[in-house]
Amino acid sequence: MTEPFRTEVGLANTERITLRGHDMVSNLVGQVSFTQGALLAVTGKMPSPGAVRVADAVLVTFIDHGLQPSALAARLTYAVAPEAVQGAVAAGLLGVGSKILGTLEETGRLLAAVAASVAGGTPEDEAVAQVVDAELAAGRRIPGIGHALHRDGDPRAAPLLAVAAAEGVATDEIRRLRAIVDVTAARTGRALPVNAAGVSAALLAGIGVPWQLQRGFSMISRTAGLLAHIGEEAQRPVSPAIRAQLREMSWLSEGED
Amino acid sequence: MTEPFRTEVGLANTERITLRGHDMVSNLVGQVSFTQGALLAVTGKMPSPGAVRVADAVLVTFIDHGLQPSALAARLTYAVAPEAVQGAVAAGLLGVGSKILGTLEETGRLLAAVAASVAGGTPEDEAVAQVVDAELAAGRRIPGIGHALHRDGDPRAAPLLAVAAAEGVATDEIRRLRAIVDVTAARTGRALPVNAAGVSAALLAGIGVPWQLQRGFSMISRTAGLLAHIGEEAQRPVSPAIRAQLREMSWLSEGED
Amino acid sequence: MTEPFRTEVGLANTERITLRGHDMVSNLVGQVSFTQGALLAVTGKMPSPGAVRVADAVLVTFIDHGLQPSALAARLTYAVAPEAVQGAVAAGLLGVGSKILGTLEETGRLLAAVAASVAGGTPEDEAVAQVVDAELAAGRRIPGIGHALHRDGDPRAAPLLAVAAAEGVATDEIRRLRAIVDVTAARTGRALPVNAAGVSAALLAGIGVPWQLQRGFSMISRTAGLLAHIGEEAQRPVSPAIRAQLREMSWLSEGED
Amino acid sequence: MTEPFRTEVGLANTERITLRGHDMVSNLVGQVSFTQGALLAVTGKMPSPGAVRVADAVLVTFIDHGLQPSALAARLTYAVAPEAVQGAVAAGLLGVGSKILGTLEETGRLLAAVAASVAGGTPEDEAVAQVVDAELAAGRRIPGIGHALHRDGDPRAAPLLAVAAAEGVATDEIRRLRAIVDVTAARTGRALPVNAAGVSAALLAGIGVPWQLQRGFSMISRTAGLLAHIGEEAQRPVSPAIRAQLREMSWLSEGED
């Protein structure tokens, strides 16, 4: 007989509903914030108040960034399939790829590599240099720094760093991120400041969210933003405007299949 | 012990790979067309040559219909997440909702209702009238007729009807579809011709694809069309043009998160 | 020239990043919780503290409910496509259909119908009766009451009601939900208690989340829960156990394509 | 004014519907098979009869391979959200990741690298050796060879090779694939035979489907297979059996949210 599988995330039966062992009814609903619950679910442990504040800051950061392709994809999908909101949200979330919020994950991966190296005995400055050099040698850009839009520095980085400093959270990770910035500047001759994705990766690592789940963590935020766009689409649709533009640009008429 | 579940769709083990009982290696690969294989998978039976020709006609019809919202959603998703083509295709497919290819399913549902009624002893003309009246009474539009773009009649309907006539396929379903058109014209005072979705539903029903799967059948086609759009996006991206339009229309700058 | 489209959800350019007009950097990041930000995004208005507590309670409720099909779908997808976490999350979210969290939406729709009727001058008890009778006449089950698992009453309903009562939120909606319960009991002879989905719909309506977006609101929660499952899948995969069960049950061997 | 964008995939207006310039109504519907239409859409050119036979063989190969995780994910999603078939299909397609059909794409990428090198003047045997060595040096497995299930050789490879040989298609690509096999055997000491994914990549490249679209091409097939599974799920659901197994394995009861 196959060995039993027992999930530790949560259970539900006629007697109890638990999330990571905490009773949903008597200890969680109405007693903790969603962010506390989300961190509990993902990390397995009830978070400290400081961790919650930091997670809140990260989650707020990524709710929305304008009418991005993913928001547009969600709105277009909703316009043609309004009977399935989850399809529209899913379509928008599928745009959470490497070009956007995936840089969070890439920075988290680098920080994890540094942490592993340090844990193995390598001095931190060497570990950082090795990790940066490996990326550059592989022809990859260093994530977490610079920004296509905010060329004078991503303005969201500062408040994120401020929260972490105030709560004494992710000090190692932030120090290492700054070191990555310095080494990269030395190697490439271009001094680029940290961006919100890079700082968020450091913060999330500092509060126990493994790098592999960081991109997913930002999807929690983005779901809220996509929902807002879908709600607006129902009231003031952008898709006719897009289609009108396409009509003007291309030999296309609006039609159904 | 739970009763064993055995799928009849297909099996694969070290000795044999089968699709609906047919040996993939010795009987299918290189010996049947994809359309034959698809019909075998979905209906459970090896289709007749006439059924294959009709299915081919339906599938060709729905490959593409211009730069539709679903194609655009796929292209936008690919533009921001190029490392996962299946995410972009899935995003596009999620737009296969009620407003576009779902009318296929709605027509199929009506035809199935007529068929069930006739099988239960009701004369065909009465069955058709009852089904149409029930839809109108519920405030629903009759699917399968008329077309937002092709107001003089969907030009794709004619070749579809021609294939079915040539193969002697779906004669009952087509006759009933025409009856639906006539009753609707009588009730509403508007004579609208059949469209490609309506004819396709009749044809698919005639070759054994149940109405609940007809929308999915058109997704097979649409996957090919979306793939074509994604391929073009990689070479000649539309997303910058869309974002430029958005920039001109709205206070938005191109940016990353 | 096409009329300009301007989204009110959020904007981002080189000078400012705003969410519903609030400056992200100076007013939101590090200063509001994610739940506050999510409500601001979705409703367009900064929520009251009471609304935030209620929204937190609802969001916590739906984070997880055991190893459900949607969690399993997410885990299976992650197991075979680990390089795209968003695909796995999206796959899980696509299971947020009518059978699970969609009942939230259905209850919300009924409550909105009652509210519209009352706003049009109909006495509340009549409005409730009409709405219930219309559902029953259409052969639909009344959503928001009863529960397949918790037959003595969904234990999550009580803490949700307690938060709303403590905050004085959604009093009209809760009163109407209770009226729906009573009318249904009178009509069907079965007295079923409210469940968490029903209460949540009333609460969300009370804090300004329109019924059409309520299902999406629960997706925010569920994203966190799916992420937890995906994280566990990476450490302790359930998919081999599932496949082993399938092997024992059916003539299937584990294989790749 | 933004430069106009004109898609070459297909157009639709009141006068004409075209696919890659071919008139849908007068030249395609009822006159070409779906596989011909799909190749026309994806490659931009009407395919030769030999290319169609080869594409048919590849597409048939990947329709189904038993109750795989992606089929299970589709069935589970359908079970809980039956009102949106496209969500269930999309959920299943999201499992088309690196571990399954993605090896098609990886092999295609290697073959494209060899082709580019040869086009640049490198002798073929050197080009093959360089590409293989680069993969092994990067710690990657060579795709397209070996198979977890069919350890004596993927039985589907033979009929695929036979079709290509009969049609004189993809001779360069197959020769290079065999060379990859030989070099890998020499380097690793393990002689693994080609598998269906590897051969398919060679065949698709030979008929003009670029490697970046090969994974998507297999999604066309898989859509048909997933549809078959969803159809069976509606008649004979597997999800209760899965949930029963989970119940026996883990402290879980069936429930709704």
mmCIF file of C-alpha atoms in Angstrom, chain D:
data_model
loop_
_atom_site.group_PDB
_atom_site.id
_atom_site.type_symbol
_atom_site.label_atom_id
_atom_site.label_comp_id
_atom_site.label_asym_id
_atom_site.label_seq_id
_atom_site.Cartn_x
_atom_site.Cartn_y
_atom_site.Cartn_z
ATOM 1 C CA MET D 1 1.013 58.797 -34.826
ATOM 2 C CA THR D 2 2.144 55.322 -34.036
ATOM 3 C CA GLU D 3 3.222 53.302 -37.033
ATOM 4 C CA PRO D 4 0.445 50.976 -38.110
ATOM 5 C CA PHE D 5 0.665 47.347 -37.154
ATOM 6 C CA ARG D 6 -0.522 44.820 -39.637
ATOM 7 C CA THR D 7 -0.734 41.175 -38.721
ATOM 8 C CA GLU D 8 0.008 38.706 -41.470
ATOM 9 C CA VAL D 9 -1.607 35.786 -39.731
ATOM 10 C CA GLY D 10 -5.166 36.442 -40.753
ATOM 11 C CA LEU D 11 -7.694 39.112 -41.393
ATOM 12 C CA ALA D 12 -11.432 39.360 -41.191
ATOM 13 C CA ASN D 13 -13.733 42.088 -42.361
ATOM 14 C CA THR D 14 -17.066 42.387 -44.041
ATOM 15 C CA GLU D 15 -15.618 41.442 -47.402
ATOM 16 C CA ARG D 16 -13.041 38.784 -46.805
ATOM 17 C CA ILE D 17 -11.667 36.324 -44.307
ATOM 18 C CA THR D 18 -8.141 35.230 -44.998
ATOM 19 C CA LEU D 19 -5.528 33.045 -43.357
ATOM 20 C CA ARG D 20 -2.001 33.956 -44.394
ATOM 21 C CA GLY D 21 -3.512 35.572 -47.462
ATOM 22 C CA HIS D 22 -5.542 32.539 -48.522
ATOM 23 C CA ASP D 23 -9.265 33.071 -48.762
ATOM 24 C CA MET D 24 -10.917 31.087 -46.017
ATOM 25 C CA VAL D 25 -14.247 30.691 -47.790
ATOM 26 C CA SER D 26 -13.229 29.922 -51.334
ATOM 27 C CA ASN D 27 -9.947 28.119 -50.769
ATOM 28 C CA LEU D 28 -9.685 26.617 -47.319
ATOM 29 C CA VAL D 29 -12.901 25.527 -45.598
ATOM 30 C CA GLY D 30 -13.842 22.113 -46.953
ATOM 31 C CA GLN D 31 -10.756 22.030 -49.153
ATOM 32 C CA VAL D 32 -7.816 21.526 -46.844
ATOM 33 C CA SER D 33 -7.362 19.404 -43.765
ATOM 34 C CA PHE D 34 -6.921 20.982 -40.373
ATOM 35 C CA THR D 35 -3.288 19.943 -40.346
ATOM 36 C CA GLN D 36 -2.729 21.764 -43.621
ATOM 37 C CA GLY D 37 -4.454 24.809 -42.179
ATOM 38 C CA ALA D 38 -2.452 24.661 -38.970
ATOM 39 C CA LEU D 39 0.838 24.458 -40.846
ATOM 40 C CA LEU D 40 -0.221 27.292 -43.119
ATOM 41 C CA ALA D 41 -1.049 29.400 -40.076
ATOM 42 C CA VAL D 42 2.148 28.633 -38.211
ATOM 43 C CA THR D 43 4.710 28.581 -41.042
ATOM 44 C CA GLY D 44 3.025 31.095 -43.307
ATOM 45 C CA LYS D 45 3.178 28.808 -46.317
ATOM 46 C CA MET D 46 0.883 26.122 -47.714
ATOM 47 C CA PRO D 47 2.638 22.882 -46.851
ATOM 48 C CA SER D 48 3.619 20.090 -49.211
ATOM 49 C CA PRO D 49 1.749 16.773 -48.948
ATOM 50 C CA GLY D 50 4.819 15.210 -47.374
ATOM 51 C CA ALA D 51 5.008 17.891 -44.726
ATOM 52 C CA VAL D 52 1.341 17.326 -43.936
ATOM 53 C CA ARG D 53 1.835 13.581 -43.478
ATOM 54 C CA VAL D 54 4.759 14.201 -41.177
ATOM 55 C CA ALA D 55 2.882 16.821 -39.156
ATOM 56 C CA ASP D 56 -0.079 14.464 -38.849
ATOM 57 C CA ALA D 57 2.204 11.790 -37.457
ATOM 58 C CA VAL D 58 3.698 14.144 -34.897
ATOM 59 C CA LEU D 59 0.324 15.499 -33.855
ATOM 60 C CA VAL D 60 -1.157 12.027 -33.459
ATOM 61 C CA THR D 61 1.779 10.991 -31.306
ATOM 62 C CA PHE D 62 1.111 13.585 -28.654
ATOM 63 C CA ILE D 63 -2.656 13.414 -28.342
ATOM 64 C CA ASP D 64 -2.495 11.327 -25.203
ATOM 65 C CA HIS D 65 -0.150 9.292 -23.051
ATOM 66 C CA GLY D 66 -2.392 7.943 -20.343
ATOM 67 C CA LEU D 67 -3.746 9.551 -17.225
ATOM 68 C CA GLN D 68 -0.896 12.021 -16.883
ATOM 69 C CA PRO D 69 -0.778 14.821 -14.322
ATOM 70 C CA SER D 70 -1.923 17.329 -16.923
ATOM 71 C CA ALA D 71 -4.946 15.194 -17.804
ATOM 72 C CA LEU D 72 -5.694 14.785 -14.126
ATOM 73 C CA ALA D 73 -5.381 18.528 -13.513
ATOM 74 C CA ALA D 74 -7.812 19.165 -16.370
ATOM 75 C CA ARG D 75 -10.269 16.600 -15.007
ATOM 76 C CA LEU D 76 -10.065 17.978 -11.476
ATOM 77 C CA THR D 77 -10.595 21.521 -12.697
ATOM 78 C CA TYR D 78 -13.535 20.430 -14.825
ATOM 79 C CA ALA D 79 -15.044 18.594 -11.876
ATOM 80 C CA VAL D 80 -15.146 21.754 -9.810
ATOM 81 C CA ALA D 81 -15.790 24.252 -12.586
ATOM 82 C CA PRO D 82 -17.820 22.444 -15.239
ATOM 83 C CA GLU D 83 -19.326 25.652 -16.534
ATOM 84 C CA ALA D 84 -16.036 26.698 -18.116
ATOM 85 C CA VAL D 85 -14.551 23.940 -20.253
ATOM 86 C CA GLN D 86 -11.850 26.258 -21.493
ATOM 87 C CA GLY D 87 -10.606 26.729 -17.924
ATOM 88 C CA ALA D 88 -10.228 22.994 -17.538
ATOM 89 C CA VAL D 89 -8.424 22.661 -20.861
ATOM 90 C CA ALA D 90 -6.193 25.621 -20.024
ATOM 91 C CA ALA D 91 -5.364 24.110 -16.650
ATOM 92 C CA GLY D 92 -4.302 20.902 -18.348
ATOM 93 C CA LEU D 93 -2.255 22.726 -20.969
ATOM 94 C CA LEU D 94 -0.391 24.639 -18.269
ATOM 95 C CA GLY D 95 1.199 21.320 -17.395
ATOM 96 C CA VAL D 96 2.973 21.235 -20.744
ATOM 97 C CA GLY D 97 6.221 22.151 -19.095
ATOM 98 C CA SER D 98 9.793 21.118 -19.244
ATOM 99 C CA LYS D 99 9.277 17.712 -17.806
ATOM 100 C CA ILE D 100 6.986 16.490 -20.508
ATOM 101 C CA LEU D 101 6.523 17.965 -23.919
ATOM 102 C CA GLY D 102 9.088 20.652 -23.313
ATOM 103 C CA THR D 103 11.845 18.230 -24.260
ATOM 104 C CA LEU D 104 10.559 18.727 -27.789
ATOM 105 C CA GLU D 105 11.531 22.351 -27.532
ATOM 106 C CA GLU D 106 14.918 21.600 -26.005
ATOM 107 C CA THR D 107 15.827 19.213 -28.783
ATOM 108 C CA GLY D 108 14.594 21.733 -31.317
ATOM 109 C CA ARG D 109 16.808 24.361 -29.750
ATOM 110 C CA LEU D 110 19.868 22.123 -30.051
ATOM 111 C CA LEU D 111 19.110 21.243 -33.639
ATOM 112 C CA ALA D 112 18.671 24.919 -34.433
ATOM 113 C CA ALA D 113 22.040 25.628 -32.840
ATOM 114 C CA VAL D 114 23.648 22.961 -35.004
ATOM 115 C CA ALA D 115 21.942 24.317 -38.104
ATOM 116 C CA ALA D 116 23.097 27.838 -37.358
ATOM 117 C CA SER D 117 26.635 26.670 -36.797
ATOM 118 C CA VAL D 118 26.656 24.710 -40.044
ATOM 119 C CA ALA D 119 25.190 27.663 -41.904
ATOM 120 C CA GLY D 120 28.080 29.676 -40.526
ATOM 121 C CA GLY D 121 30.595 27.326 -42.089
ATOM 122 C CA THR D 122 31.340 24.823 -39.328
ATOM 123 C CA PRO D 123 31.538 21.203 -40.482
ATOM 124 C CA GLU D 124 28.489 19.315 -39.263
ATOM 125 C CA ASP D 125 30.308 16.813 -37.070
ATOM 126 C CA GLU D 126 32.155 19.635 -35.288
ATOM 127 C CA ALA D 127 28.967 21.619 -34.858
ATOM 128 C CA VAL D 128 27.236 18.649 -33.291
ATOM 129 C CA ALA D 129 30.126 17.963 -30.966
ATOM 130 C CA GLN D 130 30.308 21.585 -29.853
ATOM 131 C CA VAL D 131 26.617 21.758 -29.128
ATOM 132 C CA VAL D 132 26.622 18.511 -27.155
ATOM 133 C CA ASP D 133 29.699 19.484 -25.206
ATOM 134 C CA ALA D 134 28.205 22.858 -24.349
ATOM 135 C CA GLU D 135 25.129 21.189 -22.902
ATOM 136 C CA LEU D 136 27.104 18.684 -20.887
ATOM 137 C CA ALA D 137 29.436 21.392 -19.624
ATOM 138 C CA ALA D 138 26.424 23.368 -18.440
ATOM 139 C CA GLY D 139 25.304 20.350 -16.478
ATOM 140 C CA ARG D 140 22.270 19.729 -18.640
ATOM 141 C CA ARG D 141 20.986 16.407 -19.856
ATOM 142 C CA ILE D 142 20.841 15.899 -23.588
ATOM 143 C CA PRO D 143 17.179 15.998 -24.590
ATOM 144 C CA GLY D 144 15.594 13.863 -27.249
ATOM 145 C CA ILE D 145 17.171 10.632 -26.194
ATOM 146 C CA GLY D 146 16.272 7.996 -23.687
ATOM 147 C CA HIS D 147 12.916 7.702 -21.951
ATOM 148 C CA ALA D 148 11.871 7.166 -18.356
ATOM 149 C CA LEU D 149 9.196 4.668 -19.296
ATOM 150 C CA HIS D 150 10.274 3.043 -22.506
ATOM 151 C CA ARG D 151 13.785 2.029 -21.525
ATOM 152 C CA ASP D 152 14.299 -0.165 -24.560
ATOM 153 C CA GLY D 153 13.543 2.732 -26.805
ATOM 154 C CA ASP D 154 10.469 4.834 -27.288
ATOM 155 C CA PRO D 155 8.329 2.722 -29.637
ATOM 156 C CA ARG D 156 6.792 5.826 -31.175
ATOM 157 C CA ALA D 157 10.119 6.906 -32.630
ATOM 158 C CA ALA D 158 10.108 4.235 -35.315
ATOM 159 C CA PRO D 159 6.859 5.104 -37.079
ATOM 160 C CA LEU D 160 7.790 8.785 -36.949
ATOM 161 C CA LEU D 161 11.132 8.075 -38.585
ATOM 162 C CA ALA D 162 9.409 5.880 -41.138
ATOM 163 C CA VAL D 163 7.050 8.630 -42.262
ATOM 164 C CA ALA D 164 9.862 11.107 -42.603
ATOM 165 C CA ALA D 165 11.928 8.669 -44.605
ATOM 166 C CA ALA D 166 9.010 7.829 -46.876
ATOM 167 C CA GLU D 167 8.429 11.521 -47.565
ATOM 168 C CA GLY D 168 12.072 12.533 -47.753
ATOM 169 C CA VAL D 169 11.459 15.144 -45.106
ATOM 170 C CA ALA D 170 13.845 16.408 -42.429
ATOM 171 C CA THR D 171 16.801 14.399 -43.668
ATOM 172 C CA ASP D 172 19.344 16.928 -42.390
ATOM 173 C CA GLU D 173 17.679 17.214 -39.024
ATOM 174 C CA ILE D 174 17.387 13.458 -38.512
ATOM 175 C CA ARG D 175 20.996 12.927 -39.485
ATOM 176 C CA ARG D 176 22.037 15.566 -36.980
ATOM 177 C CA LEU D 177 19.833 14.060 -34.293
ATOM 178 C CA ARG D 178 21.482 10.688 -34.815
ATOM 179 C CA ALA D 179 24.851 12.421 -34.588
ATOM 180 C CA ILE D 180 23.790 13.978 -31.267
ATOM 181 C CA VAL D 181 22.924 10.489 -30.055
ATOM 182 C CA ASP D 182 26.325 9.138 -31.077
ATOM 183 C CA VAL D 183 28.339 11.972 -29.578
ATOM 184 C CA THR D 184 26.384 11.762 -26.340
ATOM 185 C CA ALA D 185 26.989 8.021 -26.159
ATOM 186 C CA ALA D 186 30.688 8.606 -26.664
ATOM 187 C CA ARG D 187 30.847 11.310 -23.993
ATOM 188 C CA THR D 188 28.711 9.692 -21.327
ATOM 189 C CA GLY D 189 29.340 6.047 -21.929
ATOM 190 C CA ARG D 190 25.592 5.457 -22.141
ATOM 191 C CA ALA D 191 24.023 4.630 -25.468
ATOM 192 C CA LEU D 192 20.447 5.918 -25.305
ATOM 193 C CA PRO D 193 18.158 5.723 -28.306
ATOM 194 C CA VAL D 194 16.164 8.618 -29.739
ATOM 195 C CA ASN D 195 12.719 9.175 -28.311
ATOM 196 C CA ALA D 196 9.500 10.494 -29.841
ATOM 197 C CA ALA D 197 10.068 14.026 -28.624
ATOM 198 C CA GLY D 198 13.502 14.175 -30.166
ATOM 199 C CA VAL D 199 12.377 12.778 -33.479
ATOM 200 C CA SER D 200 9.367 15.088 -33.491
ATOM 201 C CA ALA D 201 11.569 18.111 -32.986
ATOM 202 C CA ALA D 202 13.665 17.068 -35.961
ATOM 203 C CA LEU D 203 10.582 16.491 -38.077
ATOM 204 C CA LEU D 204 8.928 19.762 -37.134
ATOM 205 C CA ALA D 205 12.113 21.661 -37.872
ATOM 206 C CA GLY D 206 12.267 19.909 -41.211
ATOM 207 C CA ILE D 207 8.813 21.126 -42.151
ATOM 208 C CA GLY D 208 9.369 24.702 -41.104
ATOM 209 C CA VAL D 209 8.087 24.948 -37.533
ATOM 210 C CA PRO D 210 10.693 26.967 -35.617
ATOM 211 C CA TRP D 211 11.909 25.431 -32.374
ATOM 212 C CA GLN D 212 10.329 28.213 -30.292
ATOM 213 C CA LEU D 213 6.896 27.109 -31.462
ATOM 214 C CA GLN D 214 7.376 23.370 -31.249
ATOM 215 C CA ARG D 215 6.134 23.031 -27.704
ATOM 216 C CA GLY D 216 3.061 24.993 -28.748
ATOM 217 C CA PHE D 217 2.571 22.696 -31.711
ATOM 218 C CA SER D 218 2.259 19.751 -29.375
ATOM 219 C CA MET D 219 -0.320 21.693 -27.403
ATOM 220 C CA ILE D 220 -2.614 21.402 -30.425
ATOM 221 C CA SER D 221 -2.530 17.642 -29.975
ATOM 222 C CA ARG D 222 -2.784 17.730 -26.255
ATOM 223 C CA THR D 223 -5.903 19.913 -26.448
ATOM 224 C CA ALA D 224 -7.639 17.044 -28.202
ATOM 225 C CA GLY D 225 -6.481 14.552 -25.595
ATOM 226 C CA LEU D 226 -7.491 16.775 -22.707
ATOM 227 C CA LEU D 227 -10.875 17.218 -24.284
ATOM 228 C CA ALA D 228 -11.279 13.474 -24.393
ATOM 229 C CA HIS D 229 -10.419 13.225 -20.717
ATOM 230 C CA ILE D 230 -12.824 16.014 -19.831
ATOM 231 C CA GLY D 231 -15.546 14.255 -21.784
ATOM 232 C CA GLU D 232 -14.892 11.068 -19.886
ATOM 233 C CA GLU D 233 -14.817 12.947 -16.590
ATOM 234 C CA ALA D 234 -18.364 14.123 -17.262
ATOM 235 C CA GLN D 235 -19.483 10.526 -17.707
ATOM 236 C CA ARG D 236 -17.200 8.594 -15.407
ATOM 237 C CA PRO D 237 -15.488 10.952 -13.003
ATOM 238 C CA VAL D 238 -12.081 10.078 -11.652
ATOM 239 C CA SER D 239 -12.051 12.879 -9.150
ATOM 240 C CA PRO D 240 -14.160 11.043 -6.543
ATOM 241 C CA ALA D 241 -11.741 8.135 -6.738
ATOM 242 C CA ILE D 242 -8.806 10.494 -6.271
ATOM 243 C CA ARG D 243 -10.485 12.160 -3.358
ATOM 244 C CA ALA D 244 -11.336 8.815 -1.840
ATOM 245 C CA GLN D 245 -7.696 7.862 -2.074
ATOM 246 C CA LEU D 246 -6.700 11.127 -0.460
ATOM 247 C CA ARG D 247 -9.220 10.481 2.278
ATOM 248 C CA GLU D 248 -7.720 7.097 2.948
ATOM 249 C CA MET D 249 -4.227 8.514 2.865
ATOM 250 C CA SER D 250 -4.720 11.699 4.741
ATOM 251 C CA TRP D 251 -6.961 13.285 7.381
ATOM 252 C CA LEU D 252 -9.175 14.894 4.746
ATOM 253 C CA SER D 253 -12.891 14.820 4.212
ATOM 254 C CA GLU D 254 -14.618 15.811 1.048
ATOM 255 C CA GLY D 255 -16.016 19.237 1.394
ATOM 256 C CA GLU D 256 -16.846 22.482 -0.204
ATOM 257 C CA ASP D 257 -15.600 25.888 0.828
#
